[in-house]
PDB file of C-alpha atoms and ligand atoms in Angstrom:
ATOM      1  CA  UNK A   1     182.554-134.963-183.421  1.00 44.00           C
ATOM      2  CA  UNK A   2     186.387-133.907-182.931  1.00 56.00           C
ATOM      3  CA  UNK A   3     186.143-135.119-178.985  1.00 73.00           C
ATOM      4  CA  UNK A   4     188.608-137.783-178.755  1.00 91.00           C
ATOM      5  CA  UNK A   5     189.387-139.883-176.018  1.00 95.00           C
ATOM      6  CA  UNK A   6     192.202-142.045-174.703  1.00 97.00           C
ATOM      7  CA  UNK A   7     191.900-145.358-176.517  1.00 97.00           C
ATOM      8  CA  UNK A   8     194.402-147.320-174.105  1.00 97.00           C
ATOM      9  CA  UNK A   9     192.491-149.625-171.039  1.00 96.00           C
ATOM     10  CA  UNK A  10     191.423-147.704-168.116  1.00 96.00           C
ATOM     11  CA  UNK A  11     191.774-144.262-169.340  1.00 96.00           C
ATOM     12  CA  UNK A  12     189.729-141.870-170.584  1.00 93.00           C
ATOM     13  CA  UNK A  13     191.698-138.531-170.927  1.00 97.00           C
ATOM     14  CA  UNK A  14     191.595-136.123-173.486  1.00 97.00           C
ATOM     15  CA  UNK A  15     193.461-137.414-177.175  1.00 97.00           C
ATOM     16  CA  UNK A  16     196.049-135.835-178.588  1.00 96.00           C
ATOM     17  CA  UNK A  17     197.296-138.253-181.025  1.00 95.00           C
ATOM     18  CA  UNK A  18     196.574-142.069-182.744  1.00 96.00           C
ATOM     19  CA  UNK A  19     198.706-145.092-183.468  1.00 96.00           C
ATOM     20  CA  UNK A  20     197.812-147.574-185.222  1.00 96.00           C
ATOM     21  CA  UNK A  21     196.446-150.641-182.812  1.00 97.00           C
ATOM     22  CA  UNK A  22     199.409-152.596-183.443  1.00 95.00           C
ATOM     23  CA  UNK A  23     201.917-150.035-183.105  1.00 95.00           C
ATOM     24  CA  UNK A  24     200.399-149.549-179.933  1.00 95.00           C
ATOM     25  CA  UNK A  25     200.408-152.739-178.626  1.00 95.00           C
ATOM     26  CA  UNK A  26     203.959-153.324-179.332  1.00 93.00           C
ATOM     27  CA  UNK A  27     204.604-150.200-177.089  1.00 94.00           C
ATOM     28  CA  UNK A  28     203.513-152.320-174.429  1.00 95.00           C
ATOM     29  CA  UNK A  29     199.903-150.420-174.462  1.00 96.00           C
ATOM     30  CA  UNK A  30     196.473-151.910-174.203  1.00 96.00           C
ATOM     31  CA  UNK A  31     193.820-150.777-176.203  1.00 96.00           C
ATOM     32  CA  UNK A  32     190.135-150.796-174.983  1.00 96.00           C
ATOM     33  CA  UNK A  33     188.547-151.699-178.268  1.00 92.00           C
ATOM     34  CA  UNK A  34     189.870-154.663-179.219  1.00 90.00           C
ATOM     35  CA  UNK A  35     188.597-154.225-183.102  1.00 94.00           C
ATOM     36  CA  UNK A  36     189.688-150.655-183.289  1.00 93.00           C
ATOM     37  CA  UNK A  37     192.638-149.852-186.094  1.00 95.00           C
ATOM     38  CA  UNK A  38     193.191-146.895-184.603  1.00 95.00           C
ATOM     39  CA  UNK A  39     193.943-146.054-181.095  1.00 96.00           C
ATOM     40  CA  UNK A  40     193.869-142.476-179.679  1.00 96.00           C
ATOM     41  CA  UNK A  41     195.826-141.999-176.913  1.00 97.00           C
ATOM     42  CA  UNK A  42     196.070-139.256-174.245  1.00 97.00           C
ATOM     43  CA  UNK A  43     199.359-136.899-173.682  1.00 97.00           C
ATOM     44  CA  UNK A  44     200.497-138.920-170.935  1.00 97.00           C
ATOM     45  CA  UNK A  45     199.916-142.280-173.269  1.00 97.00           C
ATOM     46  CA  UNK A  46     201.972-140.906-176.038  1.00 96.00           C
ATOM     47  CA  UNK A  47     204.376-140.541-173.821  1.00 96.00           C
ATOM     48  CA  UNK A  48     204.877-143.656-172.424  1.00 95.00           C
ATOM     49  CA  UNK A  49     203.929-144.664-176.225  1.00 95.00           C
ATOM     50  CA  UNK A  50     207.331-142.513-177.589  1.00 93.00           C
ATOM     51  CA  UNK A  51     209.531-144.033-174.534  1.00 92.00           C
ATOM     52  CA  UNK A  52     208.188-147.617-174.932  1.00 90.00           C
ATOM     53  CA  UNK A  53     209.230-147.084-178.749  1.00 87.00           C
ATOM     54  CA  UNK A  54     212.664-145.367-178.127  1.00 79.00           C
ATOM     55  CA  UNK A  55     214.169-147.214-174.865  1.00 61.00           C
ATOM     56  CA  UNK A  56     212.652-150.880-175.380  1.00 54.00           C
ATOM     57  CA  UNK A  57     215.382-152.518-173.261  1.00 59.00           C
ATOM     58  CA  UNK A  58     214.696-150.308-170.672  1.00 58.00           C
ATOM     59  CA  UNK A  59     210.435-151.686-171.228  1.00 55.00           C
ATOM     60  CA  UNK A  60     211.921-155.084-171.073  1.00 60.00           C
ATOM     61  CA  UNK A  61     213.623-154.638-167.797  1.00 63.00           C
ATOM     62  CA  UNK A  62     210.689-153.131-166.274  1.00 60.00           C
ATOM     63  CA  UNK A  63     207.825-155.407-167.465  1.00 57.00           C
ATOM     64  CA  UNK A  64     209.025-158.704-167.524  1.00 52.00           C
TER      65      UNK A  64
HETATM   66 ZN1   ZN B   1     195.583-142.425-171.781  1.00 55.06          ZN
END
């Protein structure tokens, strides 16, 4: 079954891409499944996923 969904908490949208679980969480994302090694995450995660990774001081400012 290639139909992959958004991995991250609260979202289900179409995936088009997976991080590892712990690449994702230091992006600041939440994945769903807990156990998972793999999170797919949807156009708009990877996204924040690439800008969480790229600008972190700017992540800091905003979610502490
Ligand atoms: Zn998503």
């Amino acid at each position: 079954m290639p139909e992959d969904k958004c991995g991250i908490d609260g979202c289900s949208a179409p995936a088009v891409r997976s991080y590892s679980k712990k690449a994702c969480e230091g992006a600041g994302l939440k994945p769903a499944d807990e156990n998972a090694k793999r999170v797919h995450v949807c156009k708009e995660h990877n996204k924040a996923f690439k800008k969480a990774t790229k600008v972190d001081r700017k992540l800091e400012s905003l979610g502490r």
